[in-house]
């Protein structure tokens, strides 16, 4: 591969004597990895079910290397059931720097397709709030399907520009992640075509855009809150220089040092870099804290719009049939669609919100057609009827292909699970399960 000379010169500024070593690694396969989703499983349960021995990643406690030639990762039933997210190992390093505690309100400002949001939701364990924003609308819909697959119930997905969030949600979040759009130099080994798109002018444009997104992120943070800025590029103009500019333009922010790390140190105590030399494709992350002296307008709590009486009783009936232990969430009724609202929710108006909480279903004539998300989003033990399949059960491929299957004794709406992870649902009667696996997800 021929790398632009300007890029190599820039690389020399950050890698010094290691530049040659880095370039020599271009002949080797790119690193690949998964992050295990604790909303659905644990590494102890999941890893023995995979067709290889996964090796622990030094960058994330639930991150593992997978073989570079494993073709089936995205089609594997345990992936479809949200047991893991395919995530390059260095990309998993940033979310861990947020120091997530249960109950935190976390904003992921540039979130699609949702790798880091999935990690954050896994660390929150169903508590607090994860708000994932993606400015590009069709990328935001990918984010929603990943939310459903991973079983995120305490989340909000929006599609708006960061300045909107800053205006309406000032001081609201405990933690904010900006995984910024960047020149993508860390993607060159994985995606050689990206090299052709590289230019100095693009690096400069990315750096400017990152600074403006970061200034919005600072506004969204409460006092004492943590901000993490990450990119998948090596450029010091986008990375270190953006960190320095941000600190000089936002005096309410201070660096928050990163002490223990398997990554490469940088010239800044609050920033790390990962290159293929350390065992990842390429990531930069910096961490900040908002000083304890800021004063904010308070953010209004979100308004719930309860369903009318007849819809409420249909919903109670449905939830009573689906769950043995129904989640204690308020019902929110928006344009024929019924949601279980997140426990924590600010006012959503004007923020391009596409999903808030779990879609229960849609009202069709005088009934509620249940949604796939309703069966993906809560622990399996909470459901009434379960058709449990193992990886070697022939009904599993039938179900994933959209076919009717045998289901034994269960009756009515039934959760289908694989190795204990929820995968979808169907409607059982007379020993047969009518398939409700979404058409867009079925095996072709
Ligand atoms: N965090 C994501 C993950 O882990 O899956 C990857 C995010 S990607 C590096 C950066 C995202 O920023 C892209 O989805 C892109 O559409 C979005 N973006 C582009 N321009 C933006 C802007 N002006 N403000 C906010 N986000 C923007």
mmCIF file of N, CA, C and O in Angstrom, residues 19 54 65 101 105 149 157 170 255 283 299 313 362 364 399 407 415:
data_model
loop_
_atom_site.group_PDB
_atom_site.id
_atom_site.type_symbol
_atom_site.label_atom_id
_atom_site.label_comp_id
_atom_site.label_asym_id
_atom_site.label_seq_id
_atom_site.Cartn_x
_atom_site.Cartn_y
_atom_site.Cartn_z
ATOM 1 N N UNK A 19 7.658 4.751 13.811
ATOM 2 C CA UNK A 19 6.942 4.951 12.536
ATOM 3 C C UNK A 19 7.208 3.799 11.565
ATOM 4 O O UNK A 19 6.276 3.243 10.969
ATOM 5 N N UNK A 54 -11.567 -17.085 22.245
ATOM 6 C CA UNK A 54 -11.424 -15.622 22.213
ATOM 7 C C UNK A 54 -10.339 -15.207 23.210
ATOM 8 O O UNK A 54 -10.251 -15.748 24.310
ATOM 9 N N UNK A 65 -10.411 -10.372 21.387
ATOM 10 C CA UNK A 65 -9.991 -10.502 19.988
ATOM 11 C C UNK A 65 -10.705 -11.699 19.376
ATOM 12 O O UNK A 65 -10.907 -12.717 20.056
ATOM 13 N N UNK A 101 -20.949 4.675 36.269
ATOM 14 C CA UNK A 101 -21.505 4.065 37.490
ATOM 15 C C UNK A 101 -22.988 3.833 37.231
ATOM 16 O O UNK A 101 -23.617 4.604 36.492
ATOM 17 N N UNK A 105 -26.431 9.349 33.910
ATOM 18 C CA UNK A 105 -27.088 9.818 32.676
ATOM 19 C C UNK A 105 -25.951 10.112 31.683
ATOM 20 O O UNK A 105 -25.091 10.961 31.955
ATOM 21 N N UNK A 149 -31.453 -4.949 19.109
ATOM 22 C CA UNK A 149 -30.683 -6.204 19.162
ATOM 23 C C UNK A 149 -29.982 -6.344 20.513
ATOM 24 O O UNK A 149 -29.979 -7.425 21.108
ATOM 25 N N UNK A 157 -32.925 7.626 21.441
ATOM 26 C CA UNK A 157 -32.177 7.835 20.196
ATOM 27 C C UNK A 157 -32.703 9.111 19.548
ATOM 28 O O UNK A 157 -33.917 9.263 19.372
ATOM 29 N N UNK A 170 -28.626 21.674 28.665
ATOM 30 C CA UNK A 170 -27.433 22.208 29.324
ATOM 31 C C UNK A 170 -27.317 21.659 30.747
ATOM 32 O O UNK A 170 -28.278 21.705 31.529
ATOM 33 N N UNK A 255 -8.222 18.974 32.481
ATOM 34 C CA UNK A 255 -7.824 17.639 32.055
ATOM 35 C C UNK A 255 -8.049 16.639 33.187
ATOM 36 O O UNK A 255 -7.899 16.989 34.362
ATOM 37 N N UNK A 283 -6.783 4.338 17.555
ATOM 38 C CA UNK A 283 -7.721 5.159 18.293
ATOM 39 C C UNK A 283 -6.958 6.172 19.127
ATOM 40 O O UNK A 283 -5.838 5.906 19.569
ATOM 41 N N UNK A 299 -33.032 21.495 33.675
ATOM 42 C CA UNK A 299 -33.681 20.900 32.511
ATOM 43 C C UNK A 299 -35.022 20.346 32.963
ATOM 44 O O UNK A 299 -35.101 19.634 33.971
ATOM 45 N N UNK A 313 -56.140 -0.374 28.810
ATOM 46 C CA UNK A 313 -56.548 -1.715 29.246
ATOM 47 C C UNK A 313 -56.065 -2.784 28.258
ATOM 48 O O UNK A 313 -55.698 -3.884 28.673
ATOM 49 N N UNK A 362 -47.856 -1.310 18.251
ATOM 50 C CA UNK A 362 -48.680 -0.316 17.556
ATOM 51 C C UNK A 362 -50.133 -0.701 17.666
ATOM 52 O O UNK A 362 -50.460 -1.899 17.611
ATOM 53 N N UNK A 364 -53.520 -1.378 16.179
ATOM 54 C CA UNK A 364 -54.076 -1.681 14.865
ATOM 55 C C UNK A 364 -55.531 -2.069 15.116
ATOM 56 O O UNK A 364 -55.797 -3.041 15.825
ATOM 57 N N UNK A 399 -36.625 -20.716 12.640
ATOM 58 C CA UNK A 399 -37.126 -19.462 13.208
ATOM 59 C C UNK A 399 -36.458 -18.258 12.522
ATOM 60 O O UNK A 399 -37.135 -17.306 12.105
ATOM 61 N N UNK A 407 -43.416 -26.032 18.759
ATOM 62 C CA UNK A 407 -43.060 -25.310 19.988
ATOM 63 C C UNK A 407 -43.551 -26.008 21.261
ATOM 64 O O UNK A 407 -43.450 -25.438 22.351
ATOM 65 N N UNK A 415 -41.716 -15.749 23.889
ATOM 66 C CA UNK A 415 -40.337 -15.308 23.648
ATOM 67 C C UNK A 415 -39.542 -16.480 23.088
ATOM 68 O O UNK A 415 -39.624 -17.592 23.621
#
